[in-house]
DNA sequence: GGAGAAATTAGACGACTGGAAATTTTTAGA
DNA sequence: TCTAAAAATTTCCAGTCGTCTAATTTCTCC
């Protein structure tokens, strides 16, 4: 019953005018599938069955399974880049507040788009062109700005020095984990934030804890 | 070249006395494989090829791929239970210090045995009997004790109230993430703690940040 | 030393996979 | 209106997978 039955198998030849296929939903579905079951665990054929299209359509449009993966990731990049742009366009006057807003933004993004983090979890333990792509495309673009920010704060004596990776994992895996692994979260007996308000509260809690934790207290 | 060539294909019939197969290393190798490439992404045949044994041996010993997975997880449980026992046997006088030691222990364990956390990352997004097993066996046994500890600390006004899951993810995914996803960590430009001293320092940094972050400061 | 149990491998089976080729239908342009 | 290109499907292929069965070798116990 979980198996979505094919959504109306489109018909054999070229589709009629106005019935052209939209690749957007295909890429979304592919991204979800890769995020849930990993690259190897995802079968293009099963995916196409679920979407009600022939498996050869994927090959025709995207070339190969690997290229489909990259196309889906590129598709996911759009909203991420928008978040980066927003962050760059709304600078806070205070460095610490900028960091705080960055953490909150990160948590909210992971809640809205958990796929990329899930894919990181699948790929991050073994080397491959794919993980290099994710890191170069999603993670490292953010790094220089954050590192400069941290350096300034350390130089000003406002936060303790700490490795970038430590903070990174505390935010993206620690603060966002419950969205990345929702089934585990539920089995843990926890409720996922359901309303935007609850979500915001969680994000702010995480930001509070981490910022308080790294702040150097004036004696 | 990464493909380990078969380690001396044992021979056809029953092995000679003194050459009995030790299932321990088999389970270890299986655990590593499942942790690295996930359940679906792991092929029993490829694994047996790498180990230089016939693929049928796995079935003969463990029954099926799924049962092999459970056997490997049970095998991994032993060191985990030892850590729990140690924790129970060395109670700190102060609740906050107990929490601190628990966090440090957790980080050190993940560094020494990253497989279970990796498997959580693979399984935690989709419901399955497997994830229920991991949570029930590895995660939830720890929960009641920690929750009682947190409740006491909150009641004493020493820490802010916060959901168990939030703290859980901050520790096991945030503080331990760099061991769970070592390749990503390196691509992030970070060095994994190499010596026991560096490792301990990282664990203490994480514990410090989180404890400072959740402590209620006396005004 | 002989018989049966135990432990391993080899081989076969059906299912599924990713990819390529062939086929069908529709559109678009002269 | 005819034709070539486009867009989709069906069919086929070689490979791998998990599992089951049969064969083979050795051990153990009488």
Short mmCIF file of C-alpha atoms in Angstrom, two decimals, chain A residues 10-159:
data_model
loop_
_atom_site.label_atom_id
_atom_site.label_comp_id
_atom_site.label_asym_id
_atom_site.label_seq_id
_atom_site.Cartn_x
_atom_site.Cartn_y
_atom_site.Cartn_z
CA UNK A 10 1.54 8.58 -20.35
CA UNK A 11 1.24 6.74 -23.66
CA UNK A 12 3.64 5.64 -26.23
CA UNK A 13 4.76 8.38 -28.59
CA UNK A 14 5.52 12.03 -28.32
CA UNK A 15 3.04 13.65 -25.93
CA UNK A 16 0.36 15.94 -27.30
CA UNK A 17 0.86 19.67 -27.19
CA UNK A 18 0.23 21.00 -23.69
CA UNK A 19 1.09 17.68 -22.16
CA UNK A 20 4.83 18.10 -22.21
CA UNK A 21 6.62 16.61 -19.28
CA UNK A 22 7.84 18.95 -16.58
CA UNK A 23 11.24 17.81 -15.38
CA UNK A 24 10.96 19.81 -12.16
CA UNK A 25 8.78 17.30 -10.29
CA UNK A 26 10.91 14.48 -11.66
CA UNK A 27 14.02 16.02 -10.18
CA UNK A 28 12.24 16.67 -6.90
CA UNK A 29 11.10 13.06 -6.69
CA UNK A 30 14.58 11.87 -7.58
CA UNK A 31 16.09 14.09 -4.90
CA UNK A 32 13.68 12.73 -2.32
CA UNK A 33 14.44 9.18 -3.33
CA UNK A 34 18.19 9.65 -3.20
CA UNK A 35 17.85 11.41 0.13
CA UNK A 36 15.77 8.64 1.63
CA UNK A 37 17.49 5.51 0.37
CA UNK A 38 20.88 6.71 -0.82
CA UNK A 39 22.42 6.50 -4.26
CA UNK A 40 22.85 2.74 -4.43
CA UNK A 41 19.63 2.05 -2.62
CA UNK A 42 17.63 4.07 -5.13
CA UNK A 43 16.46 2.33 -8.27
CA UNK A 44 15.65 4.50 -11.25
CA UNK A 45 13.20 1.89 -12.39
CA UNK A 46 11.31 1.83 -9.11
CA UNK A 47 11.27 5.60 -9.08
CA UNK A 48 9.88 5.82 -12.59
CA UNK A 49 7.29 3.19 -11.76
CA UNK A 50 6.16 5.33 -8.84
CA UNK A 51 5.98 8.40 -11.06
CA UNK A 52 4.07 6.62 -13.79
CA UNK A 53 6.66 7.13 -16.48
CA UNK A 54 8.89 4.73 -18.30
CA UNK A 55 12.33 4.21 -16.87
CA UNK A 56 13.91 5.04 -20.20
CA UNK A 57 12.57 8.54 -19.90
CA UNK A 58 15.06 9.25 -17.16
CA UNK A 59 17.89 8.04 -19.30
CA UNK A 60 16.58 10.01 -22.26
CA UNK A 61 16.34 13.22 -20.29
CA UNK A 62 19.33 12.99 -18.02
CA UNK A 63 21.69 10.48 -19.56
CA UNK A 64 22.42 8.15 -16.69
CA UNK A 65 21.60 7.50 -13.07
CA UNK A 66 24.69 9.38 -11.97
CA UNK A 67 23.82 12.36 -14.13
CA UNK A 68 20.29 12.27 -12.77
CA UNK A 69 21.78 12.52 -9.29
CA UNK A 70 23.78 15.59 -10.24
CA UNK A 71 20.79 17.15 -11.97
CA UNK A 72 18.66 16.61 -8.88
CA UNK A 73 21.33 18.17 -6.70
CA UNK A 74 21.61 21.17 -8.97
CA UNK A 75 17.87 21.49 -8.76
CA UNK A 76 18.12 21.52 -4.98
CA UNK A 77 20.80 24.16 -5.09
CA UNK A 78 18.42 26.94 -6.14
CA UNK A 79 16.69 27.43 -2.78
CA UNK A 80 19.98 27.08 -0.97
CA UNK A 81 21.54 29.85 -2.99
CA UNK A 82 18.55 32.01 -2.26
CA UNK A 83 19.13 31.57 1.45
CA UNK A 84 22.78 32.53 1.04
CA UNK A 85 21.78 35.60 -0.91
CA UNK A 86 19.27 36.62 1.75
CA UNK A 87 21.92 36.23 4.40
CA UNK A 88 24.36 38.34 2.44
CA UNK A 89 21.76 41.04 1.83
CA UNK A 90 20.68 41.43 5.43
CA UNK A 91 23.87 42.04 7.39
CA UNK A 92 23.44 42.58 11.07
CA UNK A 93 25.27 45.39 12.71
CA UNK A 94 26.72 43.05 15.30
CA UNK A 95 28.93 40.10 14.39
CA UNK A 96 27.51 37.91 17.13
CA UNK A 97 24.00 38.67 16.00
CA UNK A 98 25.00 37.84 12.44
CA UNK A 99 26.23 34.48 13.62
CA UNK A 100 23.02 33.94 15.52
CA UNK A 101 20.90 34.72 12.51
CA UNK A 102 23.05 32.45 10.38
CA UNK A 103 22.50 29.53 12.73
CA UNK A 104 18.77 30.13 12.80
CA UNK A 105 18.64 30.38 9.03
CA UNK A 106 20.56 27.15 8.70
CA UNK A 107 18.19 25.28 11.00
CA UNK A 108 15.11 26.64 9.25
CA UNK A 109 16.54 25.70 5.88
CA UNK A 110 17.27 22.16 6.98
CA UNK A 111 13.72 21.84 8.26
CA UNK A 112 12.30 23.01 4.95
CA UNK A 113 14.77 21.12 2.74
CA UNK A 114 16.12 18.14 4.63
CA UNK A 115 17.19 16.31 1.50
CA UNK A 116 20.67 17.72 1.15
CA UNK A 117 21.57 16.93 4.73
CA UNK A 118 20.22 13.41 4.29
CA UNK A 119 22.32 12.92 1.22
CA UNK A 120 25.34 14.12 3.15
CA UNK A 121 24.60 11.50 5.74
CA UNK A 122 24.52 8.83 3.07
CA UNK A 123 27.64 9.93 1.25
CA UNK A 124 29.80 11.42 3.96
CA UNK A 125 31.55 8.28 5.13
CA UNK A 126 33.07 7.12 1.83
CA UNK A 127 34.97 9.11 -0.73
CA UNK A 128 33.31 9.61 -4.10
CA UNK A 129 32.85 12.28 -6.74
CA UNK A 130 29.39 12.77 -5.34
CA UNK A 131 30.39 13.80 -1.88
CA UNK A 132 33.00 16.11 -3.28
CA UNK A 133 30.28 17.73 -5.30
CA UNK A 134 28.00 18.25 -2.30
CA UNK A 135 30.72 19.69 -0.14
CA UNK A 136 32.04 21.98 -2.87
CA UNK A 137 28.60 23.10 -3.89
CA UNK A 138 26.66 23.32 -0.64
CA UNK A 139 29.02 23.49 2.27
CA UNK A 140 32.25 25.14 1.30
CA UNK A 141 30.75 28.21 -0.37
CA UNK A 142 29.58 29.25 3.06
CA UNK A 143 32.85 28.58 4.78
CA UNK A 144 35.09 31.58 4.09
CA UNK A 145 32.51 34.08 5.25
CA UNK A 146 31.80 32.19 8.43
CA UNK A 147 35.48 31.70 9.15
CA UNK A 148 36.16 35.40 8.80
CA UNK A 149 33.25 36.11 11.08
CA UNK A 150 34.56 33.70 13.68
CA UNK A 151 38.06 35.11 13.40
CA UNK A 152 36.81 38.60 14.05
CA UNK A 153 34.81 37.48 17.06
CA UNK A 154 37.77 35.59 18.46
CA UNK A 155 40.09 38.54 17.86
CA UNK A 156 37.62 40.76 19.68
CA UNK A 157 37.69 38.37 22.60
CA UNK A 158 33.96 37.78 22.34
CA UNK A 159 33.98 34.03 21.66
#
